[in-house]
Amino acid sequence: MRDHLKYLISLVLSLCFSLASAHASIRSEYEVKAAFLYNFTRFVTWSNGETAAAPLEVCVYGDDPFGDLLDPLRGRKSQGRELQLRYPEDKAGLVGCDVLYIGQSQSRDVETLLAMAQSQKGVLTVSDLPDFVRKGGIVGYVKQGNVIRFEISLEAATEAGLTINSRLLELAVRVVR
């Protein structure tokens, strides 16, 4: 078990470094969060009937704390699907998102956004808003000291029609069932 956990941690760390440039090291918490965001797409299964030919739409709504850190994701493949990035300017633009990162500027509207995502089915919601998972989000970033971790709501994922790989669940600091 211990070797398995070491393997998973080294896998996540190596994937974090793969998103950074060859000459740079991880510099900020948002580089780590961007790497996690990519890895979430690798360990979540969408059961909404999308084929491998359909792109996987990653949307950032509200303020964008990532800057150009997500740009390396554009065109990469995850589970055979090409990743596309979108930055919707209004709620109408959220239709078709497979992954929805909700920025801090949307804290007052988070419940409405989560209800919209839930009604679409198949939307992986991610944020670093406080109590995001408790409010109905699927993956919430949490900071433990200087370490970025995440918690997962298995209940919210199931309601959204998503299956989360057990390896990702093992890495979560907390899983709400």
mmCIF file with all atom_site columns, C-alpha atoms in Angstrom:
data_model
loop_
_atom_site.group_PDB
_atom_site.id
_atom_site.type_symbol
_atom_site.label_atom_id
_atom_site.label_alt_id
_atom_site.label_comp_id
_atom_site.label_asym_id
_atom_site.label_entity_id
_atom_site.label_seq_id
_atom_site.pdbx_PDB_ins_code
_atom_site.Cartn_x
_atom_site.Cartn_y
_atom_site.Cartn_z
_atom_site.occupancy
_atom_site.B_iso_or_equiv
_atom_site.pdbx_formal_charge
_atom_site.auth_seq_id
_atom_site.auth_comp_id
_atom_site.auth_asym_id
_atom_site.auth_atom_id
_atom_site.pdbx_PDB_model_num
ATOM 1   C CA . MET A 1 1   ? 0.000   0.000  0.000   1.00 0.00 ? 1   MET A CA 1
ATOM 2   C CA . ARG A 1 2   ? 2.804   2.389  0.924   1.00 0.00 ? 2   ARG A CA 1
ATOM 3   C CA . ASP A 1 3   ? 4.551   1.760  -2.423  1.00 0.00 ? 3   ASP A CA 1
ATOM 4   C CA . HIS A 1 4   ? 1.245   2.353  -4.221  1.00 0.00 ? 4   HIS A CA 1
ATOM 5   C CA . LEU A 1 5   ? 0.807   5.726  -2.492  1.00 0.00 ? 5   LEU A CA 1
ATOM 6   C CA . LYS A 1 6   ? 4.399   6.700  -3.284  1.00 0.00 ? 6   LYS A CA 1
ATOM 7   C CA . TYR A 1 7   ? 3.753   5.791  -6.917  1.00 0.00 ? 7   TYR A CA 1
ATOM 8   C CA . LEU A 1 8   ? 0.609   7.934  -7.055  1.00 0.00 ? 8   LEU A CA 1
ATOM 9   C CA . ILE A 1 9   ? 2.307   10.909 -5.457  1.00 0.00 ? 9   ILE A CA 1
ATOM 10  C CA . SER A 1 10  ? 5.280   10.626 -7.809  1.00 0.00 ? 10  SER A CA 1
ATOM 11  C CA . LEU A 1 11  ? 2.851   10.328 -10.750 1.00 0.00 ? 11  LEU A CA 1
ATOM 12  C CA . VAL A 1 12  ? 1.067   13.526 -9.764  1.00 0.00 ? 12  VAL A CA 1
ATOM 13  C CA . LEU A 1 13  ? 4.322   15.377 -9.166  1.00 0.00 ? 13  LEU A CA 1
ATOM 14  C CA . SER A 1 14  ? 5.787   14.257 -12.489 1.00 0.00 ? 14  SER A CA 1
ATOM 15  C CA . LEU A 1 15  ? 2.638   15.391 -14.266 1.00 0.00 ? 15  LEU A CA 1
ATOM 16  C CA . CYS A 1 16  ? 2.869   18.741 -12.483 1.00 0.00 ? 16  CYS A CA 1
ATOM 17  C CA . PHE A 1 17  ? 6.385   19.169 -13.791 1.00 0.00 ? 17  PHE A CA 1
ATOM 18  C CA . SER A 1 18  ? 5.372   18.155 -17.297 1.00 0.00 ? 18  SER A CA 1
ATOM 19  C CA . LEU A 1 19  ? 3.128   21.213 -17.515 1.00 0.00 ? 19  LEU A CA 1
ATOM 20  C CA . ALA A 1 20  ? 5.945   23.533 -16.499 1.00 0.00 ? 20  ALA A CA 1
ATOM 21  C CA . SER A 1 21  ? 8.483   24.489 -19.133 1.00 0.00 ? 21  SER A CA 1
ATOM 22  C CA . ALA A 1 22  ? 11.619  22.386 -19.394 1.00 0.00 ? 22  ALA A CA 1
ATOM 23  C CA . HIS A 1 23  ? 13.728  25.095 -17.792 1.00 0.00 ? 23  HIS A CA 1
ATOM 24  C CA . ALA A 1 24  ? 11.345  26.215 -15.084 1.00 0.00 ? 24  ALA A CA 1
ATOM 25  C CA . SER A 1 25  ? 10.253  24.702 -11.831 1.00 0.00 ? 25  SER A CA 1
ATOM 26  C CA . ILE A 1 26  ? 6.864   24.863 -10.194 1.00 0.00 ? 26  ILE A CA 1
ATOM 27  C CA . ARG A 1 27  ? 6.643   28.483 -9.116  1.00 0.00 ? 27  ARG A CA 1
ATOM 28  C CA . SER A 1 28  ? 3.129   29.055 -7.921  1.00 0.00 ? 28  SER A CA 1
ATOM 29  C CA . GLU A 1 29  ? 0.118   27.357 -6.459  1.00 0.00 ? 29  GLU A CA 1
ATOM 30  C CA . TYR A 1 30  ? -1.737  27.902 -9.726  1.00 0.00 ? 30  TYR A CA 1
ATOM 31  C CA . GLU A 1 31  ? 0.852   25.905 -11.654 1.00 0.00 ? 31  GLU A CA 1
ATOM 32  C CA . VAL A 1 32  ? 0.080   23.018 -9.315  1.00 0.00 ? 32  VAL A CA 1
ATOM 33  C CA . LYS A 1 33  ? -3.661  23.630 -9.668  1.00 0.00 ? 33  LYS A CA 1
ATOM 34  C CA . ALA A 1 34  ? -3.350  23.704 -13.457 1.00 0.00 ? 34  ALA A CA 1
ATOM 35  C CA . ALA A 1 35  ? -1.514  20.369 -13.380 1.00 0.00 ? 35  ALA A CA 1
ATOM 36  C CA . PHE A 1 36  ? -4.196  18.918 -11.120 1.00 0.00 ? 36  PHE A CA 1
ATOM 37  C CA . LEU A 1 37  ? -6.899  20.220 -13.458 1.00 0.00 ? 37  LEU A CA 1
ATOM 38  C CA . TYR A 1 38  ? -5.331  18.339 -16.353 1.00 0.00 ? 38  TYR A CA 1
ATOM 39  C CA . ASN A 1 39  ? -5.005  15.193 -14.269 1.00 0.00 ? 39  ASN A CA 1
ATOM 40  C CA . PHE A 1 40  ? -8.636  15.360 -13.193 1.00 0.00 ? 40  PHE A CA 1
ATOM 41  C CA . THR A 1 41  ? -9.543  14.949 -16.865 1.00 0.00 ? 41  THR A CA 1
ATOM 42  C CA . ARG A 1 42  ? -7.429  11.793 -16.997 1.00 0.00 ? 42  ARG A CA 1
ATOM 43  C CA . PHE A 1 43  ? -9.044  10.138 -13.979 1.00 0.00 ? 43  PHE A CA 1
ATOM 44  C CA . VAL A 1 44  ? -12.707 11.009 -14.530 1.00 0.00 ? 44  VAL A CA 1
ATOM 45  C CA . THR A 1 45  ? -14.992 9.108  -16.892 1.00 0.00 ? 45  THR A CA 1
ATOM 46  C CA . TRP A 1 46  ? -17.822 10.947 -18.593 1.00 0.00 ? 46  TRP A CA 1
ATOM 47  C CA . SER A 1 47  ? -20.873 8.767  -19.153 1.00 0.00 ? 47  SER A CA 1
ATOM 48  C CA . ASN A 1 48  ? -22.894 11.286 -21.146 1.00 0.00 ? 48  ASN A CA 1
ATOM 49  C CA . GLY A 1 49  ? -22.300 9.466  -24.415 1.00 0.00 ? 49  GLY A CA 1
ATOM 50  C CA . GLU A 1 50  ? -19.462 11.623 -25.765 1.00 0.00 ? 50  GLU A CA 1
ATOM 51  C CA . THR A 1 51  ? -17.160 9.741  -28.099 1.00 0.00 ? 51  THR A CA 1
ATOM 52  C CA . ALA A 1 52  ? -13.405 9.887  -28.205 1.00 0.00 ? 52  ALA A CA 1
ATOM 53  C CA . ALA A 1 53  ? -13.733 12.077 -31.293 1.00 0.00 ? 53  ALA A CA 1
ATOM 54  C CA . ALA A 1 54  ? -15.550 14.806 -29.360 1.00 0.00 ? 54  ALA A CA 1
ATOM 55  C CA . PRO A 1 55  ? -13.275 17.412 -27.755 1.00 0.00 ? 55  PRO A CA 1
ATOM 56  C CA . LEU A 1 56  ? -13.183 17.791 -23.983 1.00 0.00 ? 56  LEU A CA 1
ATOM 57  C CA . GLU A 1 57  ? -14.188 21.384 -23.233 1.00 0.00 ? 57  GLU A CA 1
ATOM 58  C CA . VAL A 1 58  ? -12.387 22.911 -20.232 1.00 0.00 ? 58  VAL A CA 1
ATOM 59  C CA . CYS A 1 59  ? -14.032 26.190 -19.248 1.00 0.00 ? 59  CYS A CA 1
ATOM 60  C CA . VAL A 1 60  ? -12.777 28.848 -16.847 1.00 0.00 ? 60  VAL A CA 1
ATOM 61  C CA . TYR A 1 61  ? -15.603 31.075 -15.642 1.00 0.00 ? 61  TYR A CA 1
ATOM 62  C CA . GLY A 1 62  ? -15.066 34.254 -13.674 1.00 0.00 ? 62  GLY A CA 1
ATOM 63  C CA . ASP A 1 63  ? -11.652 35.593 -12.861 1.00 0.00 ? 63  ASP A CA 1
ATOM 64  C CA . ASP A 1 64  ? -8.836  33.575 -14.403 1.00 0.00 ? 64  ASP A CA 1
ATOM 65  C CA . PRO A 1 65  ? -6.098  32.991 -11.834 1.00 0.00 ? 65  PRO A CA 1
ATOM 66  C CA . PHE A 1 66  ? -4.179  30.707 -14.210 1.00 0.00 ? 66  PHE A CA 1
ATOM 67  C CA . GLY A 1 67  ? -3.081  33.324 -16.742 1.00 0.00 ? 67  GLY A CA 1
ATOM 68  C CA . ASP A 1 68  ? -1.266  31.421 -19.494 1.00 0.00 ? 68  ASP A CA 1
ATOM 69  C CA . LEU A 1 69  ? -0.664  28.341 -17.310 1.00 0.00 ? 69  LEU A CA 1
ATOM 70  C CA . LEU A 1 70  ? -3.491  26.398 -18.947 1.00 0.00 ? 70  LEU A CA 1
ATOM 71  C CA . ASP A 1 71  ? -2.271  27.142 -22.488 1.00 0.00 ? 71  ASP A CA 1
ATOM 72  C CA . PRO A 1 72  ? -0.132  23.951 -22.615 1.00 0.00 ? 72  PRO A CA 1
ATOM 73  C CA . LEU A 1 73  ? -3.355  21.954 -22.187 1.00 0.00 ? 73  LEU A CA 1
ATOM 74  C CA . ARG A 1 74  ? -4.768  23.244 -25.468 1.00 0.00 ? 74  ARG A CA 1
ATOM 75  C CA . GLY A 1 75  ? -4.701  20.403 -27.980 1.00 0.00 ? 75  GLY A CA 1
ATOM 76  C CA . ARG A 1 76  ? -3.395  17.801 -25.529 1.00 0.00 ? 76  ARG A CA 1
ATOM 77  C CA . LYS A 1 77  ? -5.253  14.517 -25.371 1.00 0.00 ? 77  LYS A CA 1
ATOM 78  C CA . SER A 1 78  ? -6.950  13.136 -22.297 1.00 0.00 ? 78  SER A CA 1
ATOM 79  C CA . GLN A 1 79  ? -8.528  9.710  -22.575 1.00 0.00 ? 79  GLN A CA 1
ATOM 80  C CA . GLY A 1 80  ? -8.292  10.054 -26.339 1.00 0.00 ? 80  GLY A CA 1
ATOM 81  C CA . ARG A 1 81  ? -10.158 13.385 -26.406 1.00 0.00 ? 81  ARG A CA 1
ATOM 82  C CA . GLU A 1 82  ? -8.545  16.649 -27.428 1.00 0.00 ? 82  GLU A CA 1
ATOM 83  C CA . LEU A 1 83  ? -8.649  19.315 -24.736 1.00 0.00 ? 83  LEU A CA 1
ATOM 84  C CA . GLN A 1 84  ? -10.057 22.693 -25.702 1.00 0.00 ? 84  GLN A CA 1
ATOM 85  C CA . LEU A 1 85  ? -10.043 25.777 -23.477 1.00 0.00 ? 85  LEU A CA 1
ATOM 86  C CA . ARG A 1 86  ? -12.875 28.260 -23.291 1.00 0.00 ? 86  ARG A CA 1
ATOM 87  C CA . TYR A 1 87  ? -13.370 31.375 -21.184 1.00 0.00 ? 87  TYR A CA 1
ATOM 88  C CA . PRO A 1 88  ? -17.134 32.083 -21.286 1.00 0.00 ? 88  PRO A CA 1
ATOM 89  C CA . GLU A 1 89  ? -18.113 35.661 -20.539 1.00 0.00 ? 89  GLU A CA 1
ATOM 90  C CA . ASP A 1 90  ? -21.642 34.874 -19.407 1.00 0.00 ? 90  ASP A CA 1
ATOM 91  C CA . LYS A 1 91  ? -23.702 31.950 -18.114 1.00 0.00 ? 91  LYS A CA 1
ATOM 92  C CA . ALA A 1 92  ? -25.085 31.173 -21.571 1.00 0.00 ? 92  ALA A CA 1
ATOM 93  C CA . GLY A 1 93  ? -21.526 30.328 -22.632 1.00 0.00 ? 93  GLY A CA 1
ATOM 94  C CA . LEU A 1 94  ? -21.318 27.540 -20.069 1.00 0.00 ? 94  LEU A CA 1
ATOM 95  C CA . VAL A 1 95  ? -23.357 25.180 -22.215 1.00 0.00 ? 95  VAL A CA 1
ATOM 96  C CA . GLY A 1 96  ? -21.137 22.403 -23.539 1.00 0.00 ? 96  GLY A CA 1
ATOM 97  C CA . CYS A 1 97  ? -18.460 22.637 -20.847 1.00 0.00 ? 97  CYS A CA 1
ATOM 98  C CA . ASP A 1 98  ? -17.176 19.237 -19.693 1.00 0.00 ? 98  ASP A CA 1
ATOM 99  C CA . VAL A 1 99  ? -14.959 20.738 -16.995 1.00 0.00 ? 99  VAL A CA 1
ATOM 100 C CA . LEU A 1 100 ? -15.991 23.985 -15.334 1.00 0.00 ? 100 LEU A CA 1
ATOM 101 C CA . TYR A 1 101 ? -13.517 25.875 -13.168 1.00 0.00 ? 101 TYR A CA 1
ATOM 102 C CA . ILE A 1 102 ? -15.400 28.498 -11.150 1.00 0.00 ? 102 ILE A CA 1
ATOM 103 C CA . GLY A 1 103 ? -13.232 31.484 -10.251 1.00 0.00 ? 103 GLY A CA 1
ATOM 104 C CA . GLN A 1 104 ? -13.197 33.412 -6.974  1.00 0.00 ? 104 GLN A CA 1
ATOM 105 C CA . SER A 1 105 ? -15.149 36.305 -8.509  1.00 0.00 ? 105 SER A CA 1
ATOM 106 C CA . GLN A 1 106 ? -18.198 34.015 -8.740  1.00 0.00 ? 106 GLN A CA 1
ATOM 107 C CA . SER A 1 107 ? -18.435 33.298 -5.007  1.00 0.00 ? 107 SER A CA 1
ATOM 108 C CA . ARG A 1 108 ? -21.831 35.008 -4.683  1.00 0.00 ? 108 ARG A CA 1
ATOM 109 C CA . ASP A 1 109 ? -23.254 33.039 -7.608  1.00 0.00 ? 109 ASP A CA 1
ATOM 110 C CA . VAL A 1 110 ? -21.701 29.624 -6.943  1.00 0.00 ? 110 VAL A CA 1
ATOM 111 C CA . GLU A 1 111 ? -24.950 27.870 -5.997  1.00 0.00 ? 111 GLU A CA 1
ATOM 112 C CA . THR A 1 112 ? -26.635 29.046 -9.220  1.00 0.00 ? 112 THR A CA 1
ATOM 113 C CA . LEU A 1 113 ? -23.633 27.957 -11.297 1.00 0.00 ? 113 LEU A CA 1
ATOM 114 C CA . LEU A 1 114 ? -23.551 24.536 -9.638  1.00 0.00 ? 114 LEU A CA 1
ATOM 115 C CA . ALA A 1 115 ? -27.283 24.094 -10.274 1.00 0.00 ? 115 ALA A CA 1
ATOM 116 C CA . MET A 1 116 ? -26.748 24.983 -13.953 1.00 0.00 ? 116 MET A CA 1
ATOM 117 C CA . ALA A 1 117 ? -23.879 22.494 -14.242 1.00 0.00 ? 117 ALA A CA 1
ATOM 118 C CA . GLN A 1 118 ? -25.927 19.813 -12.508 1.00 0.00 ? 118 GLN A CA 1
ATOM 119 C CA . SER A 1 119 ? -28.838 20.333 -14.897 1.00 0.00 ? 119 SER A CA 1
ATOM 120 C CA . GLN A 1 120 ? -26.518 19.785 -17.900 1.00 0.00 ? 120 GLN A CA 1
ATOM 121 C CA . LYS A 1 121 ? -25.162 16.469 -16.550 1.00 0.00 ? 121 LYS A CA 1
ATOM 122 C CA . GLY A 1 122 ? -21.610 15.419 -17.244 1.00 0.00 ? 122 GLY A CA 1
ATOM 123 C CA . VAL A 1 123 ? -19.941 18.612 -15.990 1.00 0.00 ? 123 VAL A CA 1
ATOM 124 C CA . LEU A 1 124 ? -16.954 18.243 -13.673 1.00 0.00 ? 124 LEU A CA 1
ATOM 125 C CA . THR A 1 125 ? -17.043 21.325 -11.428 1.00 0.00 ? 125 THR A CA 1
ATOM 126 C CA . VAL A 1 126 ? -13.759 22.497 -9.897  1.00 0.00 ? 126 VAL A CA 1
ATOM 127 C CA . SER A 1 127 ? -12.918 25.524 -7.751  1.00 0.00 ? 127 SER A CA 1
ATOM 128 C CA . ASP A 1 128 ? -10.782 26.826 -4.935  1.00 0.00 ? 128 ASP A CA 1
ATOM 129 C CA . LEU A 1 129 ? -13.716 28.655 -3.353  1.00 0.00 ? 129 LEU A CA 1
ATOM 130 C CA . PRO A 1 130 ? -14.054 27.885 0.369   1.00 0.00 ? 130 PRO A CA 1
ATOM 131 C CA . ASP A 1 131 ? -16.447 24.995 1.136   1.00 0.00 ? 131 ASP A CA 1
ATOM 132 C CA . PHE A 1 132 ? -16.916 24.324 -2.578  1.00 0.00 ? 132 PHE A CA 1
ATOM 133 C CA . VAL A 1 133 ? -17.535 20.608 -2.124  1.00 0.00 ? 133 VAL A CA 1
ATOM 134 C CA . ARG A 1 134 ? -19.937 21.216 0.750   1.00 0.00 ? 134 ARG A CA 1
ATOM 135 C CA . LYS A 1 135 ? -21.919 23.584 -1.489  1.00 0.00 ? 135 LYS A CA 1
ATOM 136 C CA . GLY A 1 136 ? -22.317 20.900 -4.169  1.00 0.00 ? 136 GLY A CA 1
ATOM 137 C CA . GLY A 1 137 ? -19.131 21.163 -6.227  1.00 0.00 ? 137 GLY A CA 1
ATOM 138 C CA . ILE A 1 138 ? -17.295 18.024 -7.281  1.00 0.00 ? 138 ILE A CA 1
ATOM 139 C CA . VAL A 1 139 ? -13.608 18.901 -6.772  1.00 0.00 ? 139 VAL A CA 1
ATOM 140 C CA . GLY A 1 140 ? -12.451 21.612 -4.398  1.00 0.00 ? 140 GLY A CA 1
ATOM 141 C CA . TYR A 1 141 ? -8.857  22.725 -4.037  1.00 0.00 ? 141 TYR A CA 1
ATOM 142 C CA . VAL A 1 142 ? -7.726  23.108 -0.435  1.00 0.00 ? 142 VAL A CA 1
ATOM 143 C CA . LYS A 1 143 ? -4.473  24.372 0.970   1.00 0.00 ? 143 LYS A CA 1
ATOM 144 C CA . GLN A 1 144 ? -2.826  22.504 3.842   1.00 0.00 ? 144 GLN A CA 1
ATOM 145 C CA . GLY A 1 145 ? 0.053   24.661 4.962   1.00 0.00 ? 145 GLY A CA 1
ATOM 146 C CA . ASN A 1 146 ? 1.967   25.273 1.739   1.00 0.00 ? 146 ASN A CA 1
ATOM 147 C CA . VAL A 1 147 ? 0.644   22.149 0.019   1.00 0.00 ? 147 VAL A CA 1
ATOM 148 C CA . ILE A 1 148 ? -2.193  22.209 -2.509  1.00 0.00 ? 148 ILE A CA 1
ATOM 149 C CA . ARG A 1 149 ? -4.567  19.283 -2.098  1.00 0.00 ? 149 ARG A CA 1
ATOM 150 C CA . PHE A 1 150 ? -8.127  18.624 -3.144  1.00 0.00 ? 150 PHE A CA 1
ATOM 151 C CA . GLU A 1 151 ? -11.318 17.129 -1.845  1.00 0.00 ? 151 GLU A CA 1
ATOM 152 C CA . ILE A 1 152 ? -13.940 15.305 -3.868  1.00 0.00 ? 152 ILE A CA 1
ATOM 153 C CA . SER A 1 153 ? -17.691 14.905 -3.563  1.00 0.00 ? 153 SER A CA 1
ATOM 154 C CA . LEU A 1 154 ? -18.391 11.424 -4.849  1.00 0.00 ? 154 LEU A CA 1
ATOM 155 C CA . GLU A 1 155 ? -22.091 12.110 -4.363  1.00 0.00 ? 155 GLU A CA 1
ATOM 156 C CA . ALA A 1 156 ? -22.015 15.187 -6.616  1.00 0.00 ? 156 ALA A CA 1
ATOM 157 C CA . ALA A 1 157 ? -19.934 13.320 -9.205  1.00 0.00 ? 157 ALA A CA 1
ATOM 158 C CA . THR A 1 158 ? -22.421 10.443 -9.309  1.00 0.00 ? 158 THR A CA 1
ATOM 159 C CA . GLU A 1 159 ? -25.339 12.862 -9.672  1.00 0.00 ? 159 GLU A CA 1
ATOM 160 C CA . ALA A 1 160 ? -23.498 14.466 -12.599 1.00 0.00 ? 160 ALA A CA 1
ATOM 161 C CA . GLY A 1 161 ? -23.020 11.098 -14.285 1.00 0.00 ? 161 GLY A CA 1
ATOM 162 C CA . LEU A 1 162 ? -19.260 11.050 -13.706 1.00 0.00 ? 162 LEU A CA 1
ATOM 163 C CA . THR A 1 163 ? -17.124 8.189  -12.468 1.00 0.00 ? 163 THR A CA 1
ATOM 164 C CA . ILE A 1 164 ? -13.977 9.074  -10.560 1.00 0.00 ? 164 ILE A CA 1
ATOM 165 C CA . ASN A 1 165 ? -11.085 6.620  -10.699 1.00 0.00 ? 165 ASN A CA 1
ATOM 166 C CA . SER A 1 166 ? -10.171 5.111  -7.339  1.00 0.00 ? 166 SER A CA 1
ATOM 167 C CA . ARG A 1 167 ? -6.557  6.253  -7.774  1.00 0.00 ? 167 ARG A CA 1
ATOM 168 C CA . LEU A 1 168 ? -7.727  9.877  -7.791  1.00 0.00 ? 168 LEU A CA 1
ATOM 169 C CA . LEU A 1 169 ? -9.969  9.254  -4.786  1.00 0.00 ? 169 LEU A CA 1
ATOM 170 C CA . GLU A 1 170 ? -6.946  7.904  -2.880  1.00 0.00 ? 170 GLU A CA 1
ATOM 171 C CA . LEU A 1 171 ? -5.093  11.177 -3.449  1.00 0.00 ? 171 LEU A CA 1
ATOM 172 C CA . ALA A 1 172 ? -7.959  13.330 -2.184  1.00 0.00 ? 172 ALA A CA 1
ATOM 173 C CA . VAL A 1 173 ? -7.565  14.767 1.297   1.00 0.00 ? 173 VAL A CA 1
ATOM 174 C CA . ARG A 1 174 ? -11.279 14.136 1.845   1.00 0.00 ? 174 ARG A CA 1
ATOM 175 C CA . VAL A 1 175 ? -13.959 12.252 -0.063  1.00 0.00 ? 175 VAL A CA 1
ATOM 176 C CA . VAL A 1 176 ? -17.610 13.073 0.607   1.00 0.00 ? 176 VAL A CA 1
ATOM 177 C CA . ARG A 1 177 ? -19.740 10.005 -0.082  1.00 0.00 ? 177 ARG A CA 1
#
